[in-house]
Amino acid sequence: DVKVTQSSRYLVKRTGEKVFLECVQDMDHENMFWYRQDPGLGLRLIYFSYDVKMKEKGDIPEGYSVSREKKERFSLILESASTNQTSMYLCASSPTRGQNIQYFGAGTRLSVL
Amino acid sequence: KQEVTQIPAALSVPEGENLVLNCSFTDSAIYNLQWFRQDPGKGLTSLLLIQSSQREQTSGRLNASLDKSSGRSTLYIAASQPGDSATYLCAVVGFQKLVFGTGTRLLVSP
């Protein structure tokens, strides 16, 4: 079974802090994704990556950056957390470029106070 | 810009009923469509993937159909059970990117 692991289930941070959300997949997938999920807005794509050291902006990249130094790990970075970044963050991976099933982690619920 | 709508937003049924969840999308140029299940506070579990060339996919009590020309997909759940209670999300797949609907929250009562 594919396993996508997000390092924290719940996280509480203060405004202005630098926040790292980590995601690791164990199936050698090429593609990795970060989404945020908000009530009434559904899931929205923040960033994705096709390969190591590659990244592409999604629909709502503002206020976020990402890092992919190793194939299995994709990190989402909030340089200076703000209260409007309080959300559920979901990481996903898929095997190769193209139209593949995405496998999701359990999510990280981030609260910024 | 692709927009995905799911109706109804919430549905409550007694155990044993057959039910249909609806998903509509505005741009028919899709690669495939995926249905997910999400339990409260959890991540997403993929249920079914329908390729754009297919019209339906089945897995156990679940059957998903796709009509690209009309921009619609349905998820049919047969003989619903309390364990089916969850939020069901559809996602339309362009190249690499998924666009999600906001989901249908299903409650199946014993």
Coordinates of N, CA and C in Angstrom, one line a residue:
Chain A
D1 N 0.8 -1.2 0.0 CA 0.0 0.0 0.0 C 0.9 1.3 0.0
V2 N 0.4 2.2 -0.8 CA 1.1 3.5 -0.8 C 0.9 4.2 0.6
K3 N 2.0 4.8 1.1 CA 1.8 5.5 2.3 C 2.4 6.9 2.2
V4 N 1.5 7.9 2.5 CA 1.9 9.3 2.4 C 1.8 9.8 3.9
T5 N 2.9 10.2 4.4 CA 2.9 10.5 5.9 C 3.2 12.0 6.0
Q6 N 2.3 12.6 6.8 CA 2.5 14.0 7.1 C 2.9 14.1 8.6
S7 N 4.0 14.9 8.9 CA 4.7 14.8 10.1 C 3.8 15.1 11.3
S8 N 2.9 16.0 11.2 CA 2.1 16.5 12.3 C 0.6 16.4 11.9
R9 N -0.2 16.0 12.9 CA -1.7 16.0 12.7 C -2.3 17.4 13.0
Y10 N -1.7 17.9 14.1 CA -2.2 19.2 14.6 C -1.0 20.1 14.9
L11 N -1.1 21.4 14.6 CA 0.0 22.3 14.8 C -0.6 23.7 15.2
V12 N -0.1 24.3 16.2 CA -0.5 25.6 16.6 C 0.7 26.5 16.5
K13 N 0.6 27.6 15.8 CA 1.7 28.5 15.6 C 1.2 30.0 15.8
R14 N 2.2 30.9 16.0 CA 1.8 32.3 16.2 C 2.1 33.1 14.9
T15 N 1.3 34.1 14.8 CA 1.5 35.0 13.6 C 3.0 35.4 13.5
G16 N 3.5 35.4 12.3 CA 4.9 35.8 12.0 C 5.9 34.6 12.1
E17 N 5.5 33.5 12.7 CA 6.4 32.4 12.8 C 6.7 31.8 11.4
K18 N 7.8 31.2 11.3 CA 8.1 30.4 10.1 C 7.7 28.9 10.4
V19 N 6.9 28.4 9.4 CA 6.3 27.1 9.7 C 6.7 26.1 8.6
F20 N 7.1 24.9 9.0 CA 7.4 23.8 8.0 C 6.4 22.7 8.2
L21 N 5.8 22.3 7.1 CA 4.9 21.1 7.0 C 5.6 20.1 6.2
E22 N 5.8 18.9 6.7 CA 6.6 17.9 6.1 C 5.7 16.8 5.5
C23 N 6.1 16.3 4.4 CA 5.3 15.2 3.8 C 6.3 14.2 3.2
V24 N 6.1 12.9 3.5 CA 7.0 11.8 3.0 C 6.2 10.7 2.4
Q25 N 6.6 10.3 1.2 CA 5.9 9.1 0.5 C 6.9 8.0 0.3
D26 N 6.4 6.8 0.4 CA 7.3 5.6 0.4 C 7.2 4.8 -0.8
M27 N 6.7 5.4 -1.9 CA 6.5 4.5 -3.1 C 7.2 5.0 -4.3
D28 N 8.2 5.9 -4.1 CA 9.1 6.4 -5.2 C 8.3 7.1 -6.2
H29 N 7.2 7.8 -5.8 CA 6.4 8.6 -6.7 C 7.1 9.8 -7.2
E30 N 6.9 10.2 -8.5 CA 7.6 11.3 -9.0 C 6.9 12.6 -8.6
N31 N 5.6 12.6 -8.5 CA 4.8 13.8 -8.3 C 4.3 13.9 -6.8
M32 N 4.4 15.2 -6.3 CA 3.9 15.4 -5.0 C 3.2 16.8 -5.0
F33 N 2.2 16.9 -4.1 CA 1.3 18.0 -4.2 C 1.0 18.5 -2.8
W34 N 0.8 19.8 -2.6 CA 0.2 20.4 -1.4 C -1.1 21.1 -1.7
Y35 N -2.1 20.8 -0.9 CA -3.4 21.4 -1.0 C -3.7 22.0 0.4
R36 N -4.6 23.0 0.4 CA -5.3 23.4 1.6 C -6.8 23.2 1.4
Q37 N -7.5 22.9 2.5 CA -8.9 22.6 2.5 C -9.6 23.5 3.5
D38 N -10.6 24.2 3.0 CA -11.3 25.2 3.8 C -12.8 25.0 3.6
P39 N -13.6 25.1 4.7 CA -15.0 24.9 4.5 C -15.6 25.8 3.5
G40 N -16.4 25.3 2.6 CA -17.1 26.0 1.5 C -16.2 26.3 0.3
L41 N -14.9 26.1 0.5 CA -14.0 26.3 -0.7 C -13.4 25.0 -1.2
G42 N -13.5 24.0 -0.5 CA -13.0 22.7 -1.0 C -11.5 22.7 -0.9
L43 N -10.9 21.8 -1.7 CA -9.4 21.7 -1.7 C -8.9 22.5 -2.8
R44 N -7.8 23.3 -2.5 CA -7.2 24.1 -3.5 C -5.7 23.8 -3.5
L45 N -5.2 23.8 -4.8 CA -3.8 23.4 -5.0 C -2.8 24.6 -4.7
I46 N -1.9 24.3 -3.8 CA -0.9 25.4 -3.5 C 0.3 25.3 -4.4
Y47 N 1.0 24.2 -4.3 CA 2.2 23.9 -5.1 C 2.2 22.4 -5.5
F48 N 3.0 22.1 -6.5 CA 3.2 20.7 -6.8 C 4.6 20.6 -7.4
S49 N 5.1 19.4 -7.5 CA 6.5 19.1 -7.9 C 6.5 17.8 -8.7
Y50 N 7.1 17.9 -9.9 CA 7.3 16.7 -10.8 C 8.5 15.9 -10.5
D51 N 9.5 16.5 -9.8 CA 10.7 15.8 -9.6 C 11.5 16.5 -8.6
V52 N 12.6 15.9 -8.2 CA 13.5 16.6 -7.2 C 13.9 17.9 -7.7
K53 N 13.9 18.9 -6.8 CA 14.3 20.3 -7.0 C 13.4 21.0 -8.1
M54 N 12.3 20.4 -8.4 CA 11.4 21.1 -9.3 C 10.1 21.4 -8.6
K55 N 9.5 22.6 -8.9 CA 8.3 23.0 -8.3 C 7.5 23.8 -9.3
E56 N 6.2 23.7 -9.1 CA 5.3 24.5 -9.9 C 4.2 25.1 -9.0
K57 N 3.8 26.4 -9.3 CA 2.8 27.0 -8.6 C 1.4 26.4 -8.9
G58 N 0.6 26.3 -7.9 CA -0.7 25.9 -8.1 C -1.6 27.1 -8.2
D59 N -2.8 27.0 -7.6 CA -3.8 28.0 -7.8 C -3.7 29.1 -6.7
I60 N -3.1 28.8 -5.6 CA -3.0 29.8 -4.5 C -1.6 29.7 -3.8
P61 N -0.6 30.0 -4.6 CA 0.8 29.9 -4.0 C 1.2 31.1 -3.1
E62 N 0.4 32.1 -3.1 CA 0.9 33.3 -2.3 C 1.0 33.0 -0.8
G63 N 2.1 33.4 -0.3 CA 2.4 33.2 1.1 C 3.0 31.9 1.5
Y64 N 3.3 31.1 0.4 CA 3.8 29.8 0.6 C 5.1 29.6 -0.3
S65 N 5.9 28.7 0.2 CA 7.0 28.2 -0.7 C 7.1 26.7 -0.4
V66 N 7.9 26.0 -1.3 CA 8.1 24.6 -1.1 C 9.5 24.2 -1.3
S67 N 9.9 23.0 -0.9 CA 11.2 22.5 -1.0 C 11.1 21.0 -1.3
R68 N 11.9 20.5 -2.3 CA 11.9 19.1 -2.6 C 13.4 18.7 -2.9
E69 N 14.1 18.5 -1.9 CA 15.5 18.1 -2.0 C 15.7 16.6 -2.2
K70 N 14.8 15.8 -1.8 CA 14.8 14.4 -2.0 C 13.5 14.0 -2.6
K71 N 13.5 12.9 -3.4 CA 12.3 12.5 -4.1 C 11.1 12.2 -3.2
E72 N 11.4 11.6 -2.0 CA 10.4 11.1 -1.1 C 9.8 12.2 -0.2
R73 N 10.4 13.4 -0.2 CA 10.0 14.4 0.8 C 9.7 15.7 0.1
F74 N 8.5 16.3 0.5 CA 8.1 17.5 -0.1 C 7.6 18.4 1.1
S75 N 8.2 19.5 1.2 CA 8.0 20.4 2.4 C 7.2 21.6 2.0
L76 N 6.3 22.0 2.7 CA 5.5 23.3 2.5 C 6.0 24.3 3.6
I77 N 6.4 25.5 3.2 CA 6.9 26.5 4.1 C 6.0 27.7 4.1
L78 N 5.7 28.1 5.3 CA 5.0 29.4 5.5 C 6.1 30.3 6.1
E79 N 6.5 31.2 5.3 CA 7.7 32.1 5.7 C 7.3 33.0 6.9
S80 N 6.1 33.5 6.9 CA 5.6 34.3 8.0 C 4.1 34.0 8.2
A81 N 3.8 33.1 9.1 CA 2.4 32.6 9.2 C 1.5 33.8 9.5
S82 N 0.3 33.7 8.9 CA -0.7 34.7 9.2 C -2.0 33.9 9.5
T83 N -2.9 34.6 10.2 CA -4.2 33.9 10.6 C -5.0 33.4 9.5
N84 N -4.9 34.0 8.3 CA -5.7 33.5 7.2 C -5.1 32.2 6.6
Q85 N -4.0 31.7 7.1 CA -3.4 30.5 6.7 C -3.8 29.3 7.7
T86 N -4.7 29.6 8.6 CA -5.3 28.6 9.4 C -6.1 27.7 8.5
S87 N -5.8 26.4 8.5 CA -6.5 25.6 7.5 C -6.1 24.1 7.8
M88 N -6.7 23.2 7.0 CA -6.3 21.8 6.9 C -5.4 21.7 5.7
Y89 N -4.2 21.2 5.9 CA -3.2 21.0 4.8 C -3.1 19.6 4.4
L90 N -3.2 19.3 3.1 CA -3.2 17.9 2.7 C -2.1 17.7 1.6
C91 N -1.3 16.7 1.8 CA -0.2 16.4 0.9 C -0.7 15.1 0.1
A92 N -0.3 15.1 -1.2 CA -0.6 13.9 -2.0 C 0.6 13.6 -2.9
S93 N 0.6 12.4 -3.4 CA 1.6 12.0 -4.4 C 1.0 11.1 -5.4
S94 N 1.6 11.1 -6.6 CA 1.1 10.2 -7.7 C 2.4 9.7 -8.4
P95 N 2.2 8.5 -9.1 CA 3.4 7.8 -9.6 C 4.2 8.6 -10.6
T96 N 3.6 9.0 -11.7 CA 4.4 9.6 -12.8 C 3.6 10.8 -13.4
R97 N 4.2 11.5 -14.3 CA 3.5 12.5 -15.0 C 2.3 11.9 -15.7
G98 N 1.3 12.7 -15.8 CA 0.1 12.2 -16.5 C -1.1 12.1 -15.6
Q99 N -2.0 11.3 -16.0 CA -3.3 11.3 -15.3 C -3.5 10.1 -14.3
N100 N -2.9 10.3 -13.2 CA -2.8 9.2 -12.3 C -3.6 9.5 -11.0
I101 N -3.9 8.4 -10.3 CA -4.5 8.5 -9.0 C -3.6 9.2 -8.1
Q102 N -4.1 10.1 -7.3 CA -3.3 10.8 -6.3 C -3.6 10.1 -4.9
Y103 N -2.6 9.9 -4.1 CA -2.7 9.3 -2.8 C -2.5 10.4 -1.8
F104 N -3.4 10.4 -0.8 CA -3.3 11.5 0.2 C -2.8 11.1 1.5
G105 N -2.2 12.0 2.2 CA -1.8 11.9 3.6 C -3.0 12.2 4.5
A106 N -2.9 12.0 5.8 CA -4.0 12.2 6.7 C -4.3 13.7 7.0
G107 N -3.4 14.6 6.6 CA -3.7 16.0 6.8 C -3.0 16.6 8.0
T108 N -2.7 17.9 8.0 CA -2.2 18.6 9.1 C -3.2 19.8 9.4
R109 N -3.7 19.8 10.5 CA -4.6 20.9 10.9 C -3.8 22.0 11.5
L110 N -3.6 23.1 10.8 CA -2.7 24.2 11.3 C -3.6 25.4 11.8
S111 N -3.3 25.8 13.0 CA -4.0 27.0 13.6 C -2.9 28.0 13.8
V112 N -3.2 29.2 13.3 CA -2.2 30.4 13.4 C -2.9 31.4 14.3
L113 N -2.3 31.6 15.5 CA -3.0 32.5 16.4 C -2.4 33.9 16.4
Chain B
K1 N -11.7 28.6 -16.8 CA -11.3 27.9 -15.6 C -12.3 26.9 -15.2
Q2 N -11.7 25.7 -14.9 CA -12.6 24.6 -14.5 C -13.3 24.8 -13.2
E3 N -14.6 24.6 -13.1 CA -15.3 24.7 -11.9 C -16.1 23.4 -11.7
V4 N -16.0 22.9 -10.5 CA -16.7 21.6 -10.1 C -17.7 21.8 -9.0
T5 N -18.9 21.3 -9.3 CA -20.0 21.5 -8.3 C -20.6 20.2 -7.9
Q6 N -20.8 20.1 -6.6 CA -21.5 18.8 -6.1 C -22.8 19.2 -5.4
I7 N -23.8 18.4 -5.8 CA -25.1 18.6 -5.3 C -25.7 17.2 -4.9
P8 N -26.3 17.1 -3.7 CA -26.5 18.1 -2.7 C -25.2 18.3 -1.8
A9 N -25.2 19.3 -1.0 CA -24.1 19.5 -0.1 C -24.1 18.5 1.0
A10 N -25.4 18.1 1.4 CA -25.5 17.2 2.5 C -26.7 16.3 2.2
L11 N -26.6 15.0 2.7 CA -27.6 14.0 2.4 C -27.8 13.1 3.6
S12 N -29.0 12.9 4.0 CA -29.2 11.9 5.1 C -30.2 10.9 4.7
V13 N -29.8 9.6 4.8 CA -30.7 8.5 4.4 C -30.7 7.4 5.4
P14 N -31.7 6.6 5.4 CA -31.7 5.4 6.3 C -30.9 4.3 5.7
E15 N -30.4 3.5 6.6 CA -29.6 2.3 6.1 C -30.4 1.5 5.1
G16 N -29.7 1.0 4.1 CA -30.3 0.1 3.1 C -30.7 0.8 1.8
E17 N -30.8 2.1 1.9 CA -31.2 2.9 0.6 C -30.1 2.9 -0.4
N18 N -30.5 2.9 -1.7 CA -29.6 3.2 -2.8 C -29.6 4.7 -3.0
L19 N -28.5 5.3 -3.3 CA -28.4 6.7 -3.4 C -27.4 7.1 -4.5
V20 N -27.6 8.4 -4.9 CA -26.8 8.9 -6.0 C -26.3 10.3 -5.6
L21 N -25.0 10.4 -5.8 CA -24.3 11.7 -5.6 C -23.9 12.3 -6.9
N22 N -24.1 13.6 -7.0 CA -23.9 14.3 -8.3 C -22.7 15.2 -8.3
C23 N -22.0 15.2 -9.5 CA -20.9 16.1 -9.7 C -21.0 16.7 -11.1
S24 N -20.8 18.0 -11.2 CA -20.9 18.6 -12.5 C -19.6 19.5 -12.7
F25 N -19.2 19.6 -13.9 CA -18.0 20.4 -14.2 C -18.2 21.2 -15.5
T26 N -17.5 22.3 -15.6 CA -17.8 23.3 -16.6 C -16.9 23.0 -17.9
D27 N -15.8 22.4 -17.8 CA -14.9 22.2 -19.0 C -14.8 20.7 -19.2
S28 N -15.3 20.3 -20.4 CA -15.3 18.9 -20.7 C -13.9 18.3 -21.1
A29 N -13.0 19.2 -21.3 CA -11.6 18.7 -21.7 C -10.9 18.2 -20.5
I30 N -11.2 17.0 -20.1 CA -10.6 16.4 -18.9 C -9.9 15.1 -19.2
Y31 N -9.0 14.7 -18.4 CA -8.3 13.5 -18.6 C -9.0 12.3 -17.9
N32 N -9.4 12.6 -16.7 CA -10.2 11.6 -15.9 C -10.9 12.3 -14.8
L33 N -11.7 11.5 -14.1 CA -12.4 12.1 -12.9 C -12.3 11.1 -11.8
Q34 N -12.1 11.6 -10.6 CA -11.8 10.7 -9.5 C -12.8 11.0 -8.4
W35 N -13.3 10.0 -7.7 CA -14.1 10.1 -6.5 C -13.3 9.7 -5.3
F36 N -13.5 10.6 -4.3 CA -12.8 10.3 -3.0 C -13.8 10.3 -1.9
R37 N -13.3 9.6 -0.8 CA -14.1 9.7 0.5 C -13.2 10.3 1.5
Q38 N -13.8 11.1 2.4 CA -13.1 11.8 3.4 C -13.8 11.6 4.7
D39 N -13.2 10.9 5.7 CA -13.8 10.8 7.0 C -13.4 12.1 7.8
P40 N -14.2 12.4 8.8 CA -14.0 13.7 9.6 C -12.6 13.8 10.1
G41 N -11.9 14.9 9.8 CA -10.6 15.1 10.3 C -9.5 14.2 9.7
K42 N -9.8 13.6 8.6 CA -8.9 12.7 8.0 C -8.5 13.1 6.6
G43 N -7.6 12.4 6.0 CA -7.2 12.6 4.6 C -8.2 12.0 3.7
L44 N -7.9 12.0 2.4 CA -8.8 11.5 1.3 C -8.4 10.1 0.9
T45 N -9.4 9.3 0.7 CA -9.2 7.9 0.2 C -9.8 7.9 -1.2
S46 N -9.0 7.4 -2.2 CA -9.5 7.3 -3.5 C -10.5 6.1 -3.6
L47 N -11.6 6.4 -4.2 CA -12.6 5.3 -4.4 C -12.6 4.8 -5.8
L48 N -12.7 5.7 -6.8 CA -12.8 5.2 -8.1 C -12.2 6.3 -9.0
L49 N -11.6 5.8 -10.1 CA -11.0 6.7 -11.1 C -11.6 6.3 -12.4
I50 N -12.2 7.3 -13.1 CA -12.8 7.0 -14.5 C -12.0 7.7 -15.5
Q51 N -11.4 7.0 -16.4 CA -10.7 7.6 -17.5 C -11.7 8.4 -18.4
S52 N -11.2 9.4 -19.1 CA -12.1 10.2 -20.0 C -12.7 9.3 -21.1
S53 N -12.1 8.2 -21.5 CA -12.6 7.4 -22.5 C -13.7 6.4 -22.0
Q54 N -13.8 6.3 -20.7 CA -14.7 5.3 -20.1 C -16.0 6.0 -19.7
R55 N -17.0 5.2 -19.6 CA -18.3 5.7 -19.2 C -18.7 5.4 -17.7
E56 N -18.1 4.3 -17.2 CA -18.3 4.0 -15.8 C -17.3 3.1 -15.2
Q57 N -17.2 3.1 -13.9 CA -16.3 2.2 -13.2 C -17.1 1.7 -11.9
T58 N -16.8 0.4 -11.6 CA -17.5 -0.2 -10.5 C -16.5 -0.7 -9.5
S59 N -16.8 -0.6 -8.2 CA -16.0 -1.2 -7.1 C -17.0 -1.6 -6.0
G60 N -17.2 -2.9 -5.9 CA -18.1 -3.3 -4.8 C -19.5 -2.7 -5.0
R61 N -20.0 -2.0 -3.9 CA -21.3 -1.4 -4.0 C -21.3 0.0 -4.6
L62 N -20.2 0.4 -5.1 CA -20.0 1.7 -5.7 C -20.0 1.6 -7.2
N63 N -20.7 2.6 -7.9 CA -20.6 2.6 -9.3 C -20.5 4.1 -9.7
A64 N -19.5 4.5 -10.5 CA -19.4 5.9 -10.9 C -19.5 5.9 -12.4
S65 N -20.3 6.9 -12.9 CA -20.5 7.1 -14.3 C -19.9 8.5 -14.7
L66 N -19.6 8.6 -16.0 CA -19.1 9.8 -16.5 C -19.7 10.2 -17.9
D67 N -20.2 11.4 -18.0 CA -20.7 11.9 -19.3 C -20.0 13.2 -19.6
K68 N -18.9 13.1 -20.3 CA -18.1 14.2 -20.6 C -18.8 15.3 -21.3
S69 N -19.6 14.9 -22.3 CA -20.3 15.9 -23.1 C -21.2 16.8 -22.3
S70 N -21.8 16.2 -21.3 CA -22.7 17.1 -20.5 C -22.1 17.6 -19.2
G71 N -20.8 17.2 -19.0 CA -20.1 17.7 -17.9 C -20.6 17.1 -16.5
R72 N -20.9 15.8 -16.5 CA -21.5 15.3 -15.3 C -21.0 13.9 -15.0
S73 N -20.9 13.7 -13.7 CA -20.6 12.4 -13.1 C -21.5 12.1 -12.0
T74 N -21.8 10.8 -11.8 CA -22.6 10.4 -10.6 C -21.9 9.3 -9.9
L75 N -22.1 9.2 -8.6 CA -21.6 8.1 -7.8 C -22.8 7.5 -7.2
Y76 N -23.0 6.2 -7.5 CA -24.1 5.4 -7.1 C -23.7 4.5 -5.9
I77 N -24.3 4.6 -4.8 CA -24.0 3.7 -3.7 C -25.2 2.8 -3.4
A78 N -25.0 1.5 -3.6 CA -26.1 0.6 -3.4 C -26.1 0.1 -1.9
A79 N -27.3 -0.1 -1.5 CA -27.5 -0.7 -0.1 C -26.7 0.0 0.9
S80 N -26.9 1.3 1.1 CA -26.0 2.1 2.0 C -26.0 1.5 3.4
Q81 N -24.8 1.7 4.0 CA -24.6 1.3 5.4 C -24.1 2.4 6.3
P82 N -24.3 2.4 7.6 CA -23.8 3.5 8.4 C -22.3 3.8 8.2
G83 N -21.5 2.7 7.9 CA -20.1 2.9 7.6 C -19.8 3.7 6.4
D84 N -20.8 4.0 5.6 CA -20.6 4.8 4.4 C -20.7 6.3 4.7
S85 N -21.1 6.6 5.9 CA -21.2 8.0 6.4 C -19.8 8.7 6.3
A86 N -19.7 9.7 5.5 CA -18.5 10.4 5.2 C -18.8 11.6 4.2
T87 N -17.8 12.3 3.9 CA -17.9 13.3 2.8 C -17.3 12.7 1.6
Y88 N -18.0 12.9 0.5 CA -17.6 12.4 -0.8 C -17.3 13.5 -1.7
L89 N -16.1 13.4 -2.3 CA -15.5 14.5 -3.1 C -15.3 14.0 -4.5
C90 N -15.7 14.7 -5.5 CA -15.2 14.4 -6.9 C -14.1 15.4 -7.3
A91 N -13.3 15.0 -8.1 CA -12.2 15.8 -8.6 C -11.9 15.5 -10.1
V92 N -11.9 16.6 -10.8 CA -11.7 16.5 -12.3 C -10.2 16.7 -12.5
V93 N -9.6 15.9 -13.4 CA -8.2 15.9 -13.6 C -7.9 16.5 -14.9
G94 N -7.2 17.6 -14.9 CA -6.5 18.1 -16.1 C -5.1 17.5 -16.1
F95 N -4.2 18.1 -16.9 CA -2.9 17.5 -16.9 C -2.2 17.8 -15.6
Q96 N -2.1 16.7 -14.8 CA -1.4 16.8 -13.5 C -2.2 17.4 -12.4
K97 N -3.2 18.3 -12.7 CA -3.9 19.0 -11.6 C -5.3 18.6 -11.5
L98 N -5.6 18.4 -10.2 CA -7.0 18.1 -9.8 C -7.7 19.3 -9.4
V99 N -9.0 19.4 -9.9 CA -9.9 20.5 -9.4 C -11.0 19.8 -8.6
F100 N -11.2 20.1 -7.4 CA -12.1 19.5 -6.5 C -13.5 20.2 -6.4
G101 N -14.5 19.4 -6.2 CA -15.8 19.9 -5.8 C -15.7 20.1 -4.3
T102 N -16.8 20.8 -3.7 CA -16.8 21.0 -2.3 C -17.3 19.9 -1.5
G103 N -17.8 18.9 -2.2 CA -18.2 17.6 -1.5 C -19.7 17.5 -1.1
T104 N -20.1 16.3 -0.9 CA -21.4 15.9 -0.4 C -21.2 15.2 0.9
R105 N -21.8 15.7 2.0 CA -21.6 15.1 3.3 C -22.8 14.1 3.5
L106 N -22.5 12.8 3.6 CA -23.5 11.8 3.6 C -23.6 11.2 5.1
L107 N -24.8 11.1 5.5 CA -25.1 10.4 6.8 C -26.1 9.3 6.6
V108 N -25.7 8.1 6.9 CA -26.5 6.9 6.8 C -26.9 6.5 8.2
S109 N -28.2 6.5 8.5 CA -28.7 6.2 9.8 C -29.0 4.7 10.0
P110 N -28.7 4.1 11.1 CA -29.1 2.7 11.3 C -30.6 2.5 11.4

